[in-house]
Coordinates of C-alpha atoms in Angstrom, one line a residue:
X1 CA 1.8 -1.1 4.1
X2 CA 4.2 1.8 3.7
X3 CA 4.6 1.9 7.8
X4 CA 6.3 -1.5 7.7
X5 CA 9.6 0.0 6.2
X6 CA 10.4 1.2 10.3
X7 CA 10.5 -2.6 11.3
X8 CA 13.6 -3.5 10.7
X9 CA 15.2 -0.5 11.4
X10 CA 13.5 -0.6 15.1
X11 CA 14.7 -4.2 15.7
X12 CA 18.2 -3.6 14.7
X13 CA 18.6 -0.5 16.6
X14 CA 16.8 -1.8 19.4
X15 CA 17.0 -5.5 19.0
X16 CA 15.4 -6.6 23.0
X17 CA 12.6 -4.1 22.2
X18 CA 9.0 -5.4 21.5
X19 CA 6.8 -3.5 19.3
X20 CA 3.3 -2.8 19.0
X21 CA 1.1 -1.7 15.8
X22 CA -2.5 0.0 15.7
X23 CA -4.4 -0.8 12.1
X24 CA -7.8 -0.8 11.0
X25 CA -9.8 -4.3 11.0
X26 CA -9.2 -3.3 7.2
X27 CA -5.9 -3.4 7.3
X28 CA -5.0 -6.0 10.1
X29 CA -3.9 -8.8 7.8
X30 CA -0.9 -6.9 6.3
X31 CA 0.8 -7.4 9.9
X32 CA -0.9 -9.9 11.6
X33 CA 2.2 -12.9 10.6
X34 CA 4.7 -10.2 10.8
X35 CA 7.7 -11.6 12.3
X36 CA 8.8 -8.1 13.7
X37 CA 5.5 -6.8 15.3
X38 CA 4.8 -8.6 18.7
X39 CA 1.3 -6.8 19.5
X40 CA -1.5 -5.7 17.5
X41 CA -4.0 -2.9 18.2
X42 CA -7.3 -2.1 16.7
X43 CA -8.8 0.9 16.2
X44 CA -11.4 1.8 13.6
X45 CA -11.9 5.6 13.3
X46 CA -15.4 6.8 11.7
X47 CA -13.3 8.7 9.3
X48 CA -11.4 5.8 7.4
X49 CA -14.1 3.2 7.9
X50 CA -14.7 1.8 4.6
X51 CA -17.3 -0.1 5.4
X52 CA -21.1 0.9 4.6
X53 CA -22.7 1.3 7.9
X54 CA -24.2 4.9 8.8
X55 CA -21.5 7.6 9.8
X56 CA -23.6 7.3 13.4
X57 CA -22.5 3.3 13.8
X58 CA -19.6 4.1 12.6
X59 CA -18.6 6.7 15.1
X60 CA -19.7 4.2 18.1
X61 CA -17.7 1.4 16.9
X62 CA -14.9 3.6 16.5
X63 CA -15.0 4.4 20.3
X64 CA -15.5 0.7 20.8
X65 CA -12.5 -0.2 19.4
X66 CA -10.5 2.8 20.5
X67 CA -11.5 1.6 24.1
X68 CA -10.3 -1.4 23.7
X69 CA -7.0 -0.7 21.8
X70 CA -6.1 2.2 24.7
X71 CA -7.0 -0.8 27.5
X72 CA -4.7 -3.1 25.9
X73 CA -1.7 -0.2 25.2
X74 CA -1.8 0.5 28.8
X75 CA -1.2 -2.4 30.3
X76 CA 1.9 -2.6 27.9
X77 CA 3.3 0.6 29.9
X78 CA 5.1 1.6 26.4
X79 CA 8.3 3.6 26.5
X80 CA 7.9 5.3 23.0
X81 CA 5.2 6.2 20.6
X82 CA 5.4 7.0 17.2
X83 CA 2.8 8.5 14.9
X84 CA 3.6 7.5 11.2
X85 CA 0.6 9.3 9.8
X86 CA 0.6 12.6 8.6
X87 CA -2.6 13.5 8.0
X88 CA -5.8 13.4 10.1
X89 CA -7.1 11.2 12.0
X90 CA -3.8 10.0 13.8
X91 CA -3.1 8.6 17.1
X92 CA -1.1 11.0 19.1
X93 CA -4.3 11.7 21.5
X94 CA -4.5 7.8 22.4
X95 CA -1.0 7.9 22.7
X96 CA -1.4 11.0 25.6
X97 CA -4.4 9.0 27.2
X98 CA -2.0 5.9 27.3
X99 CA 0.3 7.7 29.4
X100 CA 3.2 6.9 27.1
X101 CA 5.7 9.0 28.1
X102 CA 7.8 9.8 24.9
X103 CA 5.4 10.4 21.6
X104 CA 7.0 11.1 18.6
X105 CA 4.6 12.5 15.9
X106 CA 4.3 15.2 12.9
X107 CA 2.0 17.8 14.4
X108 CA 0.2 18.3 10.6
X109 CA -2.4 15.3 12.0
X110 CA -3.5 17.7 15.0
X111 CA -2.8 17.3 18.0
X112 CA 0.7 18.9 18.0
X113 CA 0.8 20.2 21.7
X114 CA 0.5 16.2 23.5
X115 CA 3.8 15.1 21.5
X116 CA 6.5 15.1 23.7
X117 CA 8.8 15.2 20.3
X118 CA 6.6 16.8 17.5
X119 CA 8.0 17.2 13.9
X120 CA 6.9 19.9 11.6
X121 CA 6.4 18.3 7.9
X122 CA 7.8 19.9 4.9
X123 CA 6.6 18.5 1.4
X124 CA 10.2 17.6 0.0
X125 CA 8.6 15.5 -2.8
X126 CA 9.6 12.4 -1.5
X127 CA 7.8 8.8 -1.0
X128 CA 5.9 8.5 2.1
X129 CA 8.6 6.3 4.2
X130 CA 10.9 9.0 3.5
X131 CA 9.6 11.0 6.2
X132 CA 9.7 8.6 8.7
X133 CA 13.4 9.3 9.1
X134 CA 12.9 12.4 10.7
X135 CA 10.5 10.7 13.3
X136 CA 13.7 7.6 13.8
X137 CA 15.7 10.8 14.3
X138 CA 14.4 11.6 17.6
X139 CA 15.4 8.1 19.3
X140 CA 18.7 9.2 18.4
X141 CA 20.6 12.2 18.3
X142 CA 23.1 10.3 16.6
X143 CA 21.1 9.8 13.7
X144 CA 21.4 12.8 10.6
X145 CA 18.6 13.1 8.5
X146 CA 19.7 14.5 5.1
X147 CA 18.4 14.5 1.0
X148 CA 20.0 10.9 0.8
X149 CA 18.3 9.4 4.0
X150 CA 20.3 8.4 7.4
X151 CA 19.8 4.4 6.6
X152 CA 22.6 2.8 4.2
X153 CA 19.0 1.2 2.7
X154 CA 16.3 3.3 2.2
X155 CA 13.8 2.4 4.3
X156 CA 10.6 0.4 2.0
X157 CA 8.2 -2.0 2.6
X158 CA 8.8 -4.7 4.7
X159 CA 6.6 -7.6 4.5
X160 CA 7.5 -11.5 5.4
X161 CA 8.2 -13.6 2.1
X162 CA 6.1 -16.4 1.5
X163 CA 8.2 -19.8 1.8
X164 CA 7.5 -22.4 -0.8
X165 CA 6.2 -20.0 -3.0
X166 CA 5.4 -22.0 -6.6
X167 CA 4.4 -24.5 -4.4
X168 CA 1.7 -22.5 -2.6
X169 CA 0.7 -21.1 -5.9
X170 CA 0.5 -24.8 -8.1
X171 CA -3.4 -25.1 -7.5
X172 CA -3.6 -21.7 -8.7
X173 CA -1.6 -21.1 -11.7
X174 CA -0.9 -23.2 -14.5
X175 CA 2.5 -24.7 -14.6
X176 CA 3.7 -23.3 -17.7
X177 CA 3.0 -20.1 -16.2
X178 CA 5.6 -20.6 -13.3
X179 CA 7.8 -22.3 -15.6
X180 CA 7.8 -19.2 -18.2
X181 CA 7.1 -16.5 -15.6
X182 CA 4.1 -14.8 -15.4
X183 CA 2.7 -10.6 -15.2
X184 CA 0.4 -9.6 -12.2
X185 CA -2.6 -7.4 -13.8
X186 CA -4.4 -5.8 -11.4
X187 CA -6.7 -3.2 -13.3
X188 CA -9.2 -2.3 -10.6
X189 CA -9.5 0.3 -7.6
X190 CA -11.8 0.9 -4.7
X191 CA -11.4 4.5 -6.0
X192 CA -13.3 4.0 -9.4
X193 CA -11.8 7.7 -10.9
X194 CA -8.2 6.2 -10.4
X195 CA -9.4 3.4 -13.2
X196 CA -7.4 2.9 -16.9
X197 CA -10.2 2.7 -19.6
X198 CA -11.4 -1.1 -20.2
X199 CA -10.7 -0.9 -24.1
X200 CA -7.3 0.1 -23.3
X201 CA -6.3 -2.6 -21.0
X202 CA -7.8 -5.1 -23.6
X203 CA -5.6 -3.4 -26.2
X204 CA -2.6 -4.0 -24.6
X205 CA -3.2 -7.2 -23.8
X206 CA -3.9 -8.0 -27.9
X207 CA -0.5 -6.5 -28.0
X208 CA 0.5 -9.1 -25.8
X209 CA -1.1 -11.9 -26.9
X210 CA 1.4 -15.4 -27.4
X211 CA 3.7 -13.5 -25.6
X212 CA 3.5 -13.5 -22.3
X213 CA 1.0 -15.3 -19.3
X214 CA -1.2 -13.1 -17.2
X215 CA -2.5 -13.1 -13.4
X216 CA -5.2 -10.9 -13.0
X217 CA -5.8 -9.6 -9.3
X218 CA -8.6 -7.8 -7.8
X219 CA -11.5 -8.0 -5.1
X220 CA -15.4 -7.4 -5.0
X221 CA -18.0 -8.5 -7.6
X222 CA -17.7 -4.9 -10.1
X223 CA -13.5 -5.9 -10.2
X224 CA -14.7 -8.9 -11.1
X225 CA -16.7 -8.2 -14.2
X226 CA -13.7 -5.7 -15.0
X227 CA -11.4 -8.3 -15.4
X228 CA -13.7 -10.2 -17.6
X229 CA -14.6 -7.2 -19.5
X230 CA -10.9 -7.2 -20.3
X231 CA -10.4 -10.8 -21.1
X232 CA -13.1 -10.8 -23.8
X233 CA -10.7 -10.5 -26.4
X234 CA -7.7 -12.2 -25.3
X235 CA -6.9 -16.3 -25.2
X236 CA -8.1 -17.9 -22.0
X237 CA -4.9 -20.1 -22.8
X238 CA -2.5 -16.8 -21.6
X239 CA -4.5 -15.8 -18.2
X240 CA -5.5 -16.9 -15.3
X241 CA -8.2 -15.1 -13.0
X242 CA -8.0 -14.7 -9.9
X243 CA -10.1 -12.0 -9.1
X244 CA -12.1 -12.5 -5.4
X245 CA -10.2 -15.4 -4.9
X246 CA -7.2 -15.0 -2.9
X247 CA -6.4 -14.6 0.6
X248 CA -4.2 -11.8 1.7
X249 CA -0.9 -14.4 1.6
X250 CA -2.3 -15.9 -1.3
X251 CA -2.1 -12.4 -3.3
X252 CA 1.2 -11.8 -1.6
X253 CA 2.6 -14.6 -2.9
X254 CA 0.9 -14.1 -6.2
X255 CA 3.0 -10.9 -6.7
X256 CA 6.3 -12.5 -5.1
X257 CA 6.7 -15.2 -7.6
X258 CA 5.8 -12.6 -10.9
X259 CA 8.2 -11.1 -12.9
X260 CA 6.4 -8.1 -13.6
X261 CA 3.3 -6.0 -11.9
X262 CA 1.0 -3.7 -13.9
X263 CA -1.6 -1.9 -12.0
X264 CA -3.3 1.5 -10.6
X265 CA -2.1 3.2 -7.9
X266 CA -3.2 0.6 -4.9
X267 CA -1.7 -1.2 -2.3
X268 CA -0.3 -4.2 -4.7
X269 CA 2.3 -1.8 -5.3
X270 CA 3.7 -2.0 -2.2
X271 CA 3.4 -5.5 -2.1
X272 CA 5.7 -5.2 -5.1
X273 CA 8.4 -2.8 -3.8
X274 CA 8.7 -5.3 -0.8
X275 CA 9.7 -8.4 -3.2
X276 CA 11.5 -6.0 -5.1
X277 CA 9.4 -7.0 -8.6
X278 CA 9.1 -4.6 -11.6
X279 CA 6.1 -2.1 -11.3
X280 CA 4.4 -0.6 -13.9
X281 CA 2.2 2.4 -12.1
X282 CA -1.0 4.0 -14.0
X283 CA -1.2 7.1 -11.8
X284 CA -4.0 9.1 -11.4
X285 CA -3.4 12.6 -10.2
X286 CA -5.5 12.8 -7.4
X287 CA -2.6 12.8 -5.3
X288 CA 1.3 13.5 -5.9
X289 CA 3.0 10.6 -7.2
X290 CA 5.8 11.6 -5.9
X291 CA 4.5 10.6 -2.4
X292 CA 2.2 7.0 -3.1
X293 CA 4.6 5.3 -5.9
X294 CA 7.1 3.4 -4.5
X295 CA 11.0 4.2 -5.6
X296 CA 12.1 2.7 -9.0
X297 CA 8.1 2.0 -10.1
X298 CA 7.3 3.0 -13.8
X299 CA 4.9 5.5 -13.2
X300 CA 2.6 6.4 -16.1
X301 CA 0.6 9.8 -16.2
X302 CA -0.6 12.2 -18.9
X303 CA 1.3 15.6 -17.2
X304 CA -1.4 18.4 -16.7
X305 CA -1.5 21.7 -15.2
X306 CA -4.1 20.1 -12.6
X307 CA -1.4 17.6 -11.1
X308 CA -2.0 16.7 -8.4
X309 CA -5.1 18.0 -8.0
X310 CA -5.8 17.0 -4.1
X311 CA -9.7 16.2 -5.4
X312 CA -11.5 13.3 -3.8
X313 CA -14.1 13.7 -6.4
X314 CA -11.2 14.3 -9.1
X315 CA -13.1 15.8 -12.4
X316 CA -15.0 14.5 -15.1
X317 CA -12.2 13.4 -17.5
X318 CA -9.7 12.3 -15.9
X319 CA -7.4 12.7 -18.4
X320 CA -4.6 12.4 -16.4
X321 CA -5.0 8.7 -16.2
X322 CA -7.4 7.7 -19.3
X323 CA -5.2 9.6 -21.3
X324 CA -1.7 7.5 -21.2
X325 CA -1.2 5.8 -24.3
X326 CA -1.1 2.0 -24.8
X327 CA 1.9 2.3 -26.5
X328 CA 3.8 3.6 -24.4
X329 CA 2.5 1.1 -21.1
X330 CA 3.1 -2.0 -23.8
X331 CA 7.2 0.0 -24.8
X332 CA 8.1 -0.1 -21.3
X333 CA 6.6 -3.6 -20.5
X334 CA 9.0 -4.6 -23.4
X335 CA 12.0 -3.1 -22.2
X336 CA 11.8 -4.5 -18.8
X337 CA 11.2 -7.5 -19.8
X338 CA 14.0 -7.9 -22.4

């Protein structure tokens, strides 16, 4: 999601280029319209599979797929290659098997020594596309990087607009709801530890209620009874579910058309910084916010010593997150909204 904030840049500076993307199968449908990508690449490493096959399938279909993917790269002869990812697994050994003969890359993913430009990261507290710059940097020694960023724009999120949006939406949502305007809720995560308490959602909702309209968003059956644990207490006449029933360009268009998104720290987010709508961000501190919350978002996050504590398994209380008060979420929704 993040990665597509170098489209535009890469078109502009290079406008006759073509460009070519690797994703998961996972992740496929955030680029698979894209106006500025011309080939797409699949690779599936065992690592970030999140499906539920055994580690052992896993690792075969990731060679399958990788395979495939470094058949397809080569017979594109590539000029350039450029490792967005900063962590392991990355792709700067496909890249050296593909023969590409510049490959631009930060070596903190491994395999520093096959870049032909490798960039040593520095944690400057800065959202993830930030860091990109200094990969741009090398197509052009032109090109400064500084604190402020080398683009007029910062670079964000690039993904295609839906056209005809209300109209793609009227078998979904009530038409007082795109009359009035509407709130995205999205209040579940794959990552259960990231989660805001149930009672505290339906709180602020009661806050809420006669106030504004609410479209919940989520995916997979235990979202599902999330969002109805939630909507137990509230007026079906002020929400609409959507939960497991959108499409990828149905959920982008979803967030498009709203005036406001609240939700955990997951990819709708993005979605949101690319449509430039309000974001309301309960962050968990498994990771530093700094990095995964888009510029501008409200962030939300009971400070503690522990943050970011860099713990997959995070702790038993997570009172980073399950402590931030409704009142404060529900003062800010106000203020934005005024």
């Amino acid at each position: 999601m993040i990665a597509t904030s170098v489209l535009p840049f890469l078109k502009k500076k290079f406008p006759k280029s073509q460009i070519g993307f690797i994703v998961s199968s996972y992740t496929k449908c955030v680029i698979e319209k894209h106006p500025l990508v011309d080939f797409i690449y699949t690779v599936d490493h065992w690592k970030l599979d999140r499906s539920k096959k055994s580690l052992v399938r896993k690792f075969f279909h990731y060679l399958k797929t990788k395979r495939k993917a470094l058949a397809e790269i080569k017979k594109e002869k590539y000029d350039v290659a450029i490792d967005l990812y900063l962590y392991f697994p990355n792709s700067v050994f496909l890249f050296w098997q593909a023969k590409i003969p510049v490959r631009i890359g930060y070596t903190s993913g491994g395999f520093g020594p096959l870049l032909t430009h490798p960039v040593d990261w520095q944690d400057k507290k800065h959202y993830m596309s930030f860091y990109y710059e200094e990969l741009l940097a090398k197509l052009d020694g032109s090109i400064k990087v500084s604190t402020q960023g080398f683009i007029q724009k910062p670079l964000l999120p690039n993904l295609p607009k839906i056209k005809n949006g209300r109209e793609f939406l009227r078998e979904k949502i009530p038409e007082k709801f795109l009359e009035k305007g509407y709130i995205v809720v999205h209040p579940s995560s794959d990552e259960m530890l990231k989660e805001w308490p149930l009672e505290k959602w339906q709180e602020l909702l009661v806050k809420n209620q006669g106030s504004n309209f609410f479209v919940f968003t989520g995916k997979g059956e235990r979202e599902k009874k999330n969002i109805k644990k939630i909507c137990e207490s509230f007026s079906s006449e002020f929400f609409v579910d959507l939960s497991d029933k959108l499409q990828w360009e149905e959920l982008l268009c979803v967030i498009q058309e709203a005036k406001l998104l609240i939700s955990l720290d997951t990819c709708v987010t993005h979605i949101a910084k690319s449509f430039s709508v309000p974001n309301i961000i309960l962050f968990a501190g498994l990771d530093d916010p700094c990095k995964w919350a888009p510029p501008e978002s409200f962030l939300f996050f009971q400070q503690k010593s522990c943050l970011p504590c860099f713990k997959k398994e995070g702790c038993s209380k997570m009172e980073c997150v399950r402590d931030v008060s409704v009142c404060d979420v529900y003062k800010k929704m106000t203020e934005i909204l005024t």
